[in-house]
Coordinates of N, CA and C in Angstrom, one line a residue:
M22 N 41.0 29.5 35.8 CA 41.8 28.7 35.0 C 41.0 28.3 33.7
L23 N 41.6 28.4 32.5 CA 41.0 28.1 31.3 C 41.7 26.9 30.7
R24 N 41.0 25.9 30.2 CA 41.6 24.7 29.6 C 40.8 24.4 28.3
L25 N 41.6 24.3 27.2 CA 41.1 23.9 25.9 C 41.6 22.5 25.7
Q26 N 40.8 21.6 25.3 CA 41.2 20.2 25.1 C 40.7 19.7 23.8
N27 N 41.7 19.4 22.9 CA 41.4 18.8 21.6 C 40.4 19.5 20.7
I28 N 40.7 20.8 20.6 CA 39.8 21.7 19.8 C 40.0 21.5 18.3
H29 N 38.9 21.2 17.6 CA 39.0 21.1 16.2 C 38.0 22.1 15.6
K30 N 38.4 22.7 14.4 CA 37.5 23.6 13.7 C 37.8 23.5 12.2
S31 N 36.8 23.3 11.4 CA 36.9 23.3 9.9 C 35.9 24.3 9.3
F32 N 36.3 24.8 8.2 CA 35.5 25.7 7.4 C 35.3 25.0 6.0
H33 N 34.1 24.7 5.7 CA 33.8 24.0 4.4 C 34.7 22.8 4.2
R34 N 34.8 22.0 5.2 CA 35.6 20.7 5.2 C 37.1 21.0 5.2
T35 N 37.5 22.2 5.3 CA 39.0 22.5 5.3 C 39.4 22.6 6.8
P36 N 40.2 21.7 7.3 CA 40.6 21.9 8.7 C 41.4 23.1 9.0
V37 N 41.0 23.8 10.0 CA 41.8 25.1 10.4 C 42.4 24.9 11.8
L38 N 41.8 24.2 12.7 CA 42.3 23.8 14.0 C 42.3 22.3 14.0
K39 N 43.4 21.6 14.4 CA 43.6 20.2 14.3 C 43.9 19.5 15.6
G40 N 43.1 19.9 16.6 CA 43.4 19.3 17.9 C 44.2 20.1 18.9
I41 N 43.8 21.3 19.2 CA 44.5 22.2 20.0 C 44.2 22.0 21.5
S42 N 45.2 21.9 22.3 CA 45.0 21.8 23.8 C 45.9 22.8 24.5
I43 N 45.3 23.6 25.3 CA 46.0 24.7 26.0 C 45.5 24.8 27.4
T44 N 46.3 25.1 28.4 CA 45.9 25.4 29.7 C 46.4 26.8 30.1
V45 N 45.6 27.7 30.5 CA 45.9 29.0 30.9 C 45.6 29.2 32.4
Q46 N 46.6 29.5 33.2 CA 46.4 29.7 34.6 C 45.9 31.1 34.9
R47 N 45.3 31.3 36.0 CA 44.8 32.6 36.4 C 46.0 33.6 36.5
G48 N 45.9 34.7 35.9 CA 47.0 35.7 35.9 C 48.1 35.6 34.9
E49 N 48.0 34.6 34.1 CA 49.0 34.4 33.0 C 48.7 35.3 31.8
V50 N 49.7 35.6 31.1 CA 49.6 36.3 29.8 C 50.2 35.3 28.8
V51 N 49.3 34.8 27.9 CA 49.7 33.8 26.9 C 49.7 34.6 25.5
A52 N 50.9 34.5 24.9 CA 51.0 35.1 23.6 C 51.0 34.0 22.5
I53 N 50.1 34.1 21.5 CA 50.0 33.1 20.4 C 50.6 33.8 19.2
L54 N 51.7 33.1 18.7 CA 52.4 33.6 17.5 C 52.2 32.6 16.3
G55 N 52.5 33.1 15.1 CA 52.4 32.2 14.0 C 52.1 33.0 12.7
P56 N 52.4 32.4 11.6 CA 52.1 33.0 10.3 C 50.6 33.2 10.1
S57 N 50.3 34.1 9.1 CA 48.9 34.3 8.7 C 48.3 32.9 8.2
G58 N 47.1 32.6 8.6 CA 46.5 31.4 8.2 C 46.8 30.2 9.1
S59 N 47.5 30.4 10.2 CA 47.9 29.3 11.0 C 46.7 28.8 12.0
G60 N 45.7 29.7 12.1 CA 44.5 29.3 13.0 C 44.5 30.1 14.3
K61 N 45.4 31.1 14.4 CA 45.5 31.8 15.7 C 44.2 32.5 16.1
S62 N 43.7 33.3 15.2 CA 42.5 34.1 15.4 C 41.2 33.2 15.5
T63 N 41.2 32.1 14.7 CA 40.1 31.2 14.8 C 40.1 30.5 16.2
L64 N 41.3 30.2 16.7 CA 41.3 29.6 18.1 C 40.8 30.5 19.1
L65 N 41.2 31.8 19.0 CA 40.7 32.8 20.0 C 39.2 32.9 19.9
R66 N 38.6 32.9 18.7 CA 37.2 33.1 18.5 C 36.4 31.8 19.0
C67 N 37.1 30.7 19.0 CA 36.4 29.5 19.4 C 36.3 29.5 21.0
I68 N 37.2 30.2 21.7 CA 37.1 30.2 23.1 C 35.8 30.7 23.6
N69 N 35.3 31.8 23.0 CA 34.0 32.3 23.5 C 32.9 32.1 22.5
F70 N 33.1 31.2 21.6 CA 32.0 30.7 20.6 C 31.6 31.8 19.7
L71 N 32.5 32.8 19.4 CA 32.2 33.6 18.2 C 32.3 32.7 16.9
E72 N 33.2 31.6 17.0 CA 33.2 30.5 16.1 C 32.9 29.3 16.9
R73 N 32.0 28.4 16.5 CA 31.7 27.2 17.3 C 32.7 26.1 16.9
P74 N 33.5 25.6 17.8 CA 34.4 24.4 17.4 C 33.5 23.2 17.0
N75 N 34.1 22.4 16.1 CA 33.4 21.2 15.7 C 33.6 20.1 16.8
Q76 N 34.6 20.2 17.6 CA 34.9 19.1 18.5 C 35.8 19.7 19.6
G77 N 35.7 19.2 20.8 CA 36.6 19.5 21.9 C 35.9 20.0 23.1
L78 N 36.7 20.1 24.2 CA 36.2 20.6 25.5 C 36.8 22.0 25.8
I79 N 36.0 22.9 26.4 CA 36.4 24.1 26.9 C 36.0 24.2 28.4
Q80 N 37.0 24.4 29.2 CA 36.7 24.6 30.7 C 37.1 26.0 31.1
L81 N 36.2 26.7 31.7 CA 36.6 28.0 32.3 C 36.0 28.0 33.8
G82 N 37.0 27.9 34.7 CA 36.5 27.7 36.1 C 35.7 26.4 36.3
D83 N 34.6 26.5 36.8 CA 33.7 25.3 37.0 C 32.9 25.0 35.8
L84 N 32.9 25.9 34.8 CA 32.1 25.6 33.6 C 32.8 24.7 32.6
V85 N 32.3 23.6 32.3 CA 32.9 22.7 31.3 C 31.9 22.5 30.1
I86 N 32.4 22.8 28.9 CA 31.5 22.8 27.7 C 32.1 21.8 26.7
D87 N 31.2 20.9 26.3 CA 31.5 20.0 25.1 C 31.0 20.7 23.9
A88 N 32.0 21.1 23.0 CA 31.6 21.9 21.8 C 30.5 21.2 20.9
E89 N 30.5 19.9 20.9 CA 29.5 19.2 20.1 C 28.1 19.3 20.7
K90 N 28.0 19.6 22.0 CA 26.7 19.5 22.7 C 26.4 20.9 23.4
V91 N 27.1 21.9 23.0 CA 27.0 23.2 23.7 C 25.6 23.7 23.6
T92 N 25.1 24.3 24.7 CA 23.7 24.9 24.7 C 23.9 26.4 24.6
K93 N 22.8 27.1 24.2 CA 22.8 28.5 24.2 C 23.1 29.2 25.5
D94 N 22.6 28.6 26.6 CA 22.9 29.1 27.9 C 24.4 29.0 28.3
E95 N 25.0 27.9 27.8 CA 26.4 27.7 28.1 C 27.3 28.8 27.3
M96 N 26.9 29.0 26.1 CA 27.6 30.0 25.3 C 27.4 31.4 25.9
I97 N 26.3 31.7 26.4 CA 26.1 33.0 27.1 C 26.9 33.1 28.4
M98 N 27.0 32.0 29.1 CA 27.8 32.0 30.3 C 29.3 32.2 30.0
I99 N 29.8 31.6 29.0 CA 31.3 31.7 28.7 C 31.5 33.1 28.1
R100 N 30.6 33.7 27.4 CA 30.8 35.0 26.8 C 30.8 36.1 27.9
R101 N 30.0 35.8 29.0 CA 30.0 36.7 30.1 C 31.2 36.7 30.9
S102 N 32.0 35.6 30.8 CA 33.2 35.4 31.5 C 34.5 35.8 30.7
T103 N 34.3 36.1 29.5 CA 35.4 36.5 28.6 C 35.1 37.8 27.9
A104 N 36.1 38.5 27.4 CA 35.9 39.7 26.6 C 36.9 39.7 25.5
M105 N 36.5 40.2 24.3 CA 37.3 40.2 23.2 C 37.7 41.6 22.8
V106 N 39.0 41.9 22.5 CA 39.4 43.1 21.9 C 39.8 42.8 20.5
F107 N 39.1 43.4 19.5 CA 39.2 43.1 18.1 C 40.3 43.9 17.5
Q108 N 40.8 43.4 16.3 CA 41.9 44.2 15.7 C 41.3 45.4 15.0
N109 N 40.0 45.4 14.6 CA 39.4 46.6 13.9 C 38.4 47.3 14.8
Y110 N 38.6 47.2 16.1 CA 37.9 48.0 17.2 C 36.5 47.6 17.4
H111 N 35.7 47.5 16.3 CA 34.3 47.1 16.4 C 33.5 48.1 17.4
L112 N 33.7 49.4 17.2 CA 33.0 50.3 18.0 C 31.7 50.8 17.3
F113 N 30.7 51.2 18.0 CA 29.5 51.8 17.4 C 29.9 53.2 17.0
K114 N 29.8 53.4 15.7 CA 30.2 54.7 15.1 C 29.3 55.9 15.6
N115 N 28.0 55.5 15.9 CA 27.1 56.6 16.3 C 27.0 56.8 17.8
K116 N 28.0 56.2 18.5 CA 28.0 56.4 20.0 C 29.4 56.9 20.4
T117 N 29.4 57.7 21.4 CA 30.6 58.3 22.0 C 31.4 57.1 22.6
A118 N 32.7 57.5 23.0 CA 33.5 56.5 23.7 C 32.8 56.0 24.9
L119 N 32.2 57.0 25.7 CA 31.6 56.6 26.9 C 30.4 55.7 26.6
E120 N 29.6 56.0 25.6 CA 28.4 55.2 25.3 C 28.8 53.8 24.8
N121 N 29.9 53.7 24.1 CA 30.4 52.4 23.6 C 30.8 51.5 24.8
V122 N 31.4 52.1 25.8 CA 31.7 51.3 27.0 C 30.5 50.9 27.8
M123 N 29.5 51.9 27.9 CA 28.3 51.6 28.7 C 27.4 50.6 28.1
E124 N 27.5 50.4 26.8 CA 26.5 49.5 26.1 C 26.4 48.1 26.7
G125 N 27.6 47.5 26.8 CA 27.6 46.1 27.3 C 27.1 46.1 28.8
L126 N 27.4 47.1 29.6 CA 27.0 47.1 31.0 C 25.5 47.2 31.1
L127 N 24.9 48.0 30.1 CA 23.4 48.2 30.2 C 22.7 46.9 29.6
I128 N 23.2 46.4 28.5 CA 22.5 45.4 27.7 C 22.8 44.0 28.3
V129 N 24.1 43.7 28.6 CA 24.5 42.4 29.0 C 24.5 42.3 30.5
K130 N 25.1 43.2 31.2 CA 25.2 43.2 32.7 C 23.9 43.7 33.4
K131 N 23.1 44.4 32.6 CA 21.8 44.9 33.1 C 22.0 45.9 34.3
L132 N 23.0 46.7 34.2 CA 23.3 47.6 35.3 C 22.3 48.8 35.1
E133 N 22.1 49.5 36.2 CA 21.4 50.8 36.2 C 22.2 51.8 35.4
K134 N 21.6 52.7 34.8 CA 22.4 53.7 33.9 C 23.4 54.5 34.7
A135 N 23.1 54.9 35.9 CA 24.0 55.6 36.7 C 25.2 54.8 37.1
E136 N 25.0 53.5 37.4 CA 26.2 52.7 37.8 C 27.0 52.4 36.5
A137 N 26.4 52.2 35.4 CA 27.1 51.9 34.1 C 27.9 53.1 33.7
Y138 N 27.3 54.3 34.0 CA 28.0 55.6 33.6 C 29.3 55.7 34.5
Q139 N 29.2 55.5 35.8 CA 30.4 55.6 36.6 C 31.4 54.6 36.3
K140 N 31.0 53.4 36.1 CA 32.0 52.3 35.7 C 32.7 52.6 34.4
S141 N 32.0 53.1 33.5 CA 32.5 53.4 32.1 C 33.6 54.6 32.3
I142 N 33.3 55.6 33.1 CA 34.2 56.6 33.3 C 35.5 56.1 33.9
Q143 N 35.3 55.2 34.9 CA 36.5 54.6 35.6 C 37.4 53.9 34.6
F144 N 36.8 53.1 33.7 CA 37.7 52.3 32.8 C 38.3 53.1 31.7
L145 N 37.6 54.2 31.2 CA 38.1 55.1 30.2 C 39.3 55.9 30.8
E146 N 39.2 56.2 32.1 CA 40.3 56.9 32.8 C 41.5 56.0 32.9
K147 N 41.2 54.7 33.1 CA 42.3 53.7 33.3 C 43.1 53.6 32.0
V148 N 42.5 53.7 30.9 CA 43.2 53.6 29.6 C 43.7 54.9 29.1
G149 N 43.6 56.0 29.9 CA 44.1 57.3 29.5 C 43.2 58.1 28.6
L150 N 41.9 57.9 28.7 CA 41.0 58.6 27.8 C 40.0 59.5 28.6
A151 N 40.5 60.0 29.7 CA 39.6 60.9 30.5 C 39.1 62.1 29.7
G152 N 39.9 62.6 28.8 CA 39.5 63.8 28.0 C 38.9 63.5 26.7
R153 N 38.6 62.2 26.5 CA 38.0 61.9 25.1 C 36.7 61.1 25.3
M154 N 36.0 61.2 26.4 CA 34.9 60.4 26.7 C 33.7 60.7 25.8
D155 N 33.6 62.0 25.4 CA 32.4 62.4 24.6 C 32.7 62.5 23.1
F156 N 33.9 61.9 22.7 CA 34.3 61.9 21.3 C 33.7 60.7 20.7
Y157 N 33.3 60.8 19.4 CA 32.9 59.7 18.6 C 34.1 59.0 18.0
P158 N 33.9 57.8 17.5 CA 35.1 57.1 17.0 C 35.8 57.8 15.8
S159 N 35.0 58.5 15.0 CA 35.6 59.2 13.9 C 36.5 60.4 14.4
Q160 N 36.3 60.8 15.6 CA 37.1 61.9 16.2 C 38.3 61.4 17.0
L161 N 38.5 60.1 17.0 CA 39.6 59.5 17.7 C 40.6 58.8 16.8
S162 N 41.9 58.8 17.2 CA 42.9 58.1 16.4 C 42.6 56.6 16.6
G163 N 43.3 55.8 15.7 CA 43.2 54.4 15.8 C 43.6 53.9 17.2
G164 N 44.7 54.4 17.7 CA 45.1 54.0 19.1 C 44.1 54.3 20.1
Q165 N 43.5 55.5 20.0 CA 42.5 55.8 21.0 C 41.2 54.9 20.9
Q166 N 40.9 54.6 19.6 CA 39.7 53.7 19.4 C 40.0 52.4 20.0
Q167 N 41.2 51.9 19.9 CA 41.5 50.6 20.4 C 41.5 50.6 21.9
R168 N 41.9 51.7 22.5 CA 41.9 51.9 24.0 C 40.5 51.9 24.5
V169 N 39.6 52.5 23.7 CA 38.1 52.4 24.0 C 37.7 50.9 24.0
G170 N 38.2 50.2 23.0 CA 37.8 48.8 23.0 C 38.4 48.0 24.2
I171 N 39.5 48.4 24.7 CA 40.1 47.7 25.9 C 39.3 48.1 27.1
A172 N 38.9 49.4 27.2 CA 38.1 49.9 28.3 C 36.7 49.1 28.3
R173 N 36.2 48.9 27.2 CA 34.9 48.2 27.0 C 35.1 46.8 27.5
A174 N 36.2 46.1 27.2 CA 36.4 44.8 27.6 C 36.6 44.7 29.2
L175 N 37.4 45.7 29.7 CA 37.6 45.7 31.1 C 36.4 45.9 31.9
A176 N 35.5 46.8 31.4 CA 34.3 47.1 32.1 C 33.4 45.9 32.4
M177 N 33.5 44.9 31.5 CA 32.7 43.6 31.7 C 33.3 42.7 32.8
E178 N 34.4 43.1 33.3 CA 35.1 42.4 34.4 C 35.2 40.9 34.1
P179 N 35.8 40.6 33.0 CA 35.9 39.2 32.6 C 37.0 38.4 33.3
K180 N 36.9 37.1 33.3 CA 37.9 36.3 33.9 C 39.1 36.2 32.9
V181 N 38.8 36.3 31.6 CA 39.9 36.2 30.6 C 39.6 37.3 29.6
I182 N 40.7 38.0 29.2 CA 40.6 39.0 28.1 C 41.3 38.4 26.9
L183 N 40.6 38.4 25.7 CA 41.1 37.8 24.5 C 41.5 39.0 23.6
F184 N 42.7 39.1 23.1 CA 43.2 40.2 22.2 C 43.5 39.6 20.9
D185 N 42.8 40.0 19.8 CA 43.0 39.4 18.5 C 43.8 40.4 17.7
E186 N 45.1 40.3 17.7 CA 46.0 41.2 17.0 C 45.6 42.6 17.2
P187 N 45.6 43.1 18.4 CA 45.1 44.4 18.7 C 45.8 45.6 18.2
T188 N 47.0 45.4 17.6 CA 47.8 46.6 17.1 C 47.9 46.5 15.5
S189 N 47.4 45.4 14.9 CA 47.7 45.2 13.5 C 47.1 46.2 12.6
A190 N 46.0 46.9 13.0 CA 45.3 47.9 12.2 C 45.9 49.3 12.4
L191 N 46.8 49.4 13.3 CA 47.3 50.8 13.7 C 48.5 51.2 12.9
D192 N 48.6 52.5 12.7 CA 49.8 53.1 12.2 C 51.0 52.8 13.2
P193 N 52.2 52.6 12.7 CA 53.3 52.3 13.6 C 53.4 53.2 14.8
E194 N 53.2 54.5 14.7 CA 53.5 55.4 15.8 C 52.4 55.3 16.8
L195 N 51.3 54.6 16.6 CA 50.2 54.5 17.5 C 50.2 53.1 18.3
V196 N 51.1 52.2 17.9 CA 51.2 50.9 18.5 C 51.6 51.0 19.9
G197 N 52.5 51.8 20.2 CA 53.1 51.9 21.6 C 52.1 52.2 22.6
E198 N 51.1 53.1 22.4 CA 50.2 53.5 23.4 C 49.3 52.4 23.8
V199 N 48.9 51.5 22.8 CA 48.1 50.4 23.1 C 48.9 49.3 23.9
L200 N 50.1 49.1 23.4 CA 50.9 48.1 24.1 C 51.2 48.5 25.6
E201 N 51.4 49.8 25.8 CA 51.6 50.2 27.2 C 50.4 49.9 28.1
V202 N 49.2 50.1 27.6 CA 48.0 49.8 28.3 C 48.0 48.3 28.6
M203 N 48.3 47.5 27.6 CA 48.3 46.0 27.8 C 49.3 45.6 28.8
K204 N 50.5 46.2 28.8 CA 51.6 45.9 29.7 C 51.1 46.2 31.2
S205 N 50.4 47.3 31.3 CA 49.8 47.7 32.6 C 48.8 46.7 33.1
L206 N 48.0 46.2 32.2 CA 47.0 45.2 32.6 C 47.7 43.9 33.0
A207 N 48.7 43.5 32.3 CA 49.5 42.3 32.6 C 50.1 42.5 34.0
G208 N 50.6 43.7 34.3 CA 51.2 43.9 35.6 C 50.2 43.9 36.8
E209 N 48.9 44.0 36.4 CA 47.9 43.9 37.5 C 47.5 42.4 37.7
G210 N 48.0 41.5 36.9 CA 47.7 40.1 37.1 C 46.4 39.7 36.3
R211 N 46.1 40.4 35.3 CA 44.9 40.0 34.5 C 45.3 38.8 33.6
T212 N 44.3 37.9 33.5 CA 44.5 36.8 32.6 C 44.2 37.2 31.1
M213 N 45.2 37.1 30.3 CA 45.1 37.6 28.9 C 45.7 36.5 27.9
I214 N 45.0 36.4 26.8 CA 45.5 35.6 25.7 C 45.6 36.5 24.5
V215 N 46.8 36.7 24.0 CA 47.0 37.7 23.0 C 47.6 37.1 21.7
V216 N 46.8 37.2 20.6 CA 47.3 36.8 19.3 C 48.0 38.1 18.8
T217 N 49.3 37.9 18.5 CA 50.1 39.1 18.2 C 51.2 38.9 17.2
H218 N 51.6 39.9 16.5 CA 52.9 39.9 15.7 C 53.9 40.8 16.4
E219 N 53.6 41.3 17.6 CA 54.5 42.2 18.3 C 55.5 41.3 19.1
M220 N 56.6 41.0 18.6 CA 57.5 40.0 19.2 C 58.1 40.6 20.5
N221 N 58.4 41.9 20.5 CA 59.0 42.4 21.8 C 58.0 42.3 22.9
F222 N 56.7 42.6 22.6 CA 55.7 42.4 23.6 C 55.6 41.0 24.1
A223 N 55.6 40.1 23.2 CA 55.6 38.6 23.6 C 56.8 38.3 24.4
R224 N 57.9 38.7 24.0 CA 59.2 38.4 24.7 C 59.2 39.0 26.1
E225 N 58.7 40.2 26.3 CA 58.9 40.9 27.5 C 57.7 40.7 28.5
V226 N 56.5 40.5 28.0 CA 55.3 40.5 28.9 C 54.7 39.1 29.1
A227 N 54.8 38.2 28.0 CA 54.1 36.9 28.1 C 54.8 36.0 29.1
S228 N 54.0 35.3 29.9 CA 54.5 34.3 30.8 C 54.5 32.9 30.0
H229 N 53.8 32.8 28.9 CA 53.8 31.6 28.1 C 53.6 32.0 26.7
V230 N 54.4 31.4 25.8 CA 54.3 31.7 24.4 C 54.0 30.4 23.6
I231 N 53.1 30.5 22.7 CA 52.7 29.4 21.8 C 52.9 29.8 20.4
F232 N 53.6 28.9 19.6 CA 53.8 29.1 18.2 C 52.9 28.1 17.4
M233 N 52.0 28.6 16.6 CA 51.1 27.8 15.8 C 51.5 27.9 14.3
D234 N 51.2 26.8 13.6 CA 51.3 26.7 12.2 C 50.4 25.6 11.6
E235 N 49.7 25.9 10.6 CA 48.8 25.0 9.9 C 47.8 24.3 10.9
G236 N 47.3 25.1 11.8 CA 46.3 24.5 12.7 C 46.8 23.7 13.9
L237 N 48.1 23.7 14.1 CA 48.7 22.9 15.1 C 49.6 23.8 16.0
I238 N 49.8 23.3 17.3 CA 50.8 24.0 18.1 C 52.1 23.3 17.8
I239 N 53.1 24.1 17.3 CA 54.4 23.5 16.9 C 55.3 23.6 18.1
E240 N 55.2 24.6 18.9 CA 56.1 24.8 20.0 C 55.5 25.7 21.1
E241 N 55.8 25.5 22.3 CA 55.3 26.3 23.4 C 56.3 26.3 24.6
G242 N 56.2 27.3 25.4 CA 57.0 27.4 26.6 C 57.1 28.8 27.1
T243 N 58.0 29.1 28.0 CA 58.2 30.4 28.4 C 58.8 31.3 27.2
A244 N 58.7 32.6 27.4 CA 59.3 33.4 26.3 C 60.7 33.1 26.1
R245 N 61.5 32.9 27.1 CA 62.9 32.6 27.0 C 63.1 31.3 26.2
E246 N 62.3 30.3 26.5 CA 62.4 29.0 25.9 C 62.1 29.1 24.4
V247 N 61.0 29.8 24.0 CA 60.6 29.9 22.6 C 61.5 30.8 21.8
F248 N 61.9 31.9 22.4 CA 62.7 32.9 21.7 C 64.2 32.6 21.7
E249 N 64.7 32.0 22.8 CA 66.2 31.9 22.9 C 66.6 30.4 22.9
Q250 N 65.7 29.5 23.2 CA 66.1 28.1 23.2 C 65.2 27.3 22.3
T251 N 64.9 27.9 21.1 CA 64.0 27.3 20.2 C 64.4 25.9 19.8
R252 N 63.5 24.9 19.8 CA 63.8 23.5 19.5 C 63.4 23.1 18.1
M253 N 62.3 23.7 17.6 CA 61.7 23.3 16.3 C 62.2 24.2 15.1
D254 N 62.6 23.5 14.0 CA 63.0 24.2 12.9 C 62.0 25.2 12.3
R255 N 60.7 24.8 12.4 CA 59.7 25.7 11.8 C 59.6 27.0 12.7
T256 N 59.7 26.9 14.0 CA 59.7 28.1 14.8 C 60.9 28.9 14.5
K257 N 62.1 28.3 14.4 CA 63.3 29.1 14.1 C 63.2 29.9 12.8
R258 N 62.6 29.3 11.8 CA 62.5 29.9 10.5 C 61.6 31.1 10.6
F259 N 60.5 31.0 11.3 CA 59.5 32.1 11.5 C 60.2 33.2 12.3
L260 N 60.9 32.9 13.4 CA 61.5 33.9 14.2 C 62.6 34.6 13.5
Q261 N 63.3 33.9 12.6 CA 64.4 34.6 11.9 C 63.9 35.6 10.9
R262 N 62.7 35.4 10.4 CA 62.1 36.3 9.5 C 61.4 37.5 10.2
I263 N 60.9 37.3 11.4 CA 60.1 38.3 12.1 C 60.9 39.1 13.1
V264 N 61.7 38.4 13.9 CA 62.4 39.1 14.9 C 63.6 40.0 14.4
K265 N 63.6 41.2 14.7 CA 64.6 42.2 14.2 C 65.8 42.2 15.2

């Protein structure tokens, strides 16, 4: 279980998150929606301290962290329990798909090379890249690169996987292959928090949907509640523009 309580974050005295509180149960898929600049990606990055919140509590399992007093060891602990899938892949260009997945297992998990090799193969096969393991990022499509990123995240065996607009950098015809992998992971009961503009994915896959605007949660509930029984005018306006 992941709980965020009263998370605040400012950049150069400009508030970006204004007291966000969320609870994510094990096995849930939470979709975070909202316009650009609403704080969605910042919130995701605050969970694993890629951005340090100015205030608030983060609880993941038995680990409880006060953002104002967080230690280096606590940050390491939460990063080992979470994994991020970035919108621009963040792969090492001089390493093959297999080597990209192995890197975290060798450096962070401290696995022996043979074990890291076998695990990396397993997770690349899982995302449908059995025939692309020895390819470099420049030899892979955007969708394939993102699937390497997902395999890399899975290999770390995190409690929560964080997806930061994982399809936003893809050509439209490549979006589907990434979403299918994500749907498969959701079907396995993986705990996922997904910042996305893919409304159909949020509607079909998410167990909980959050709509953010200007650093606040405006509305949240089940996909049915947010998409079909919308209560807030701001949410309605957003959905009317986005949902086809």
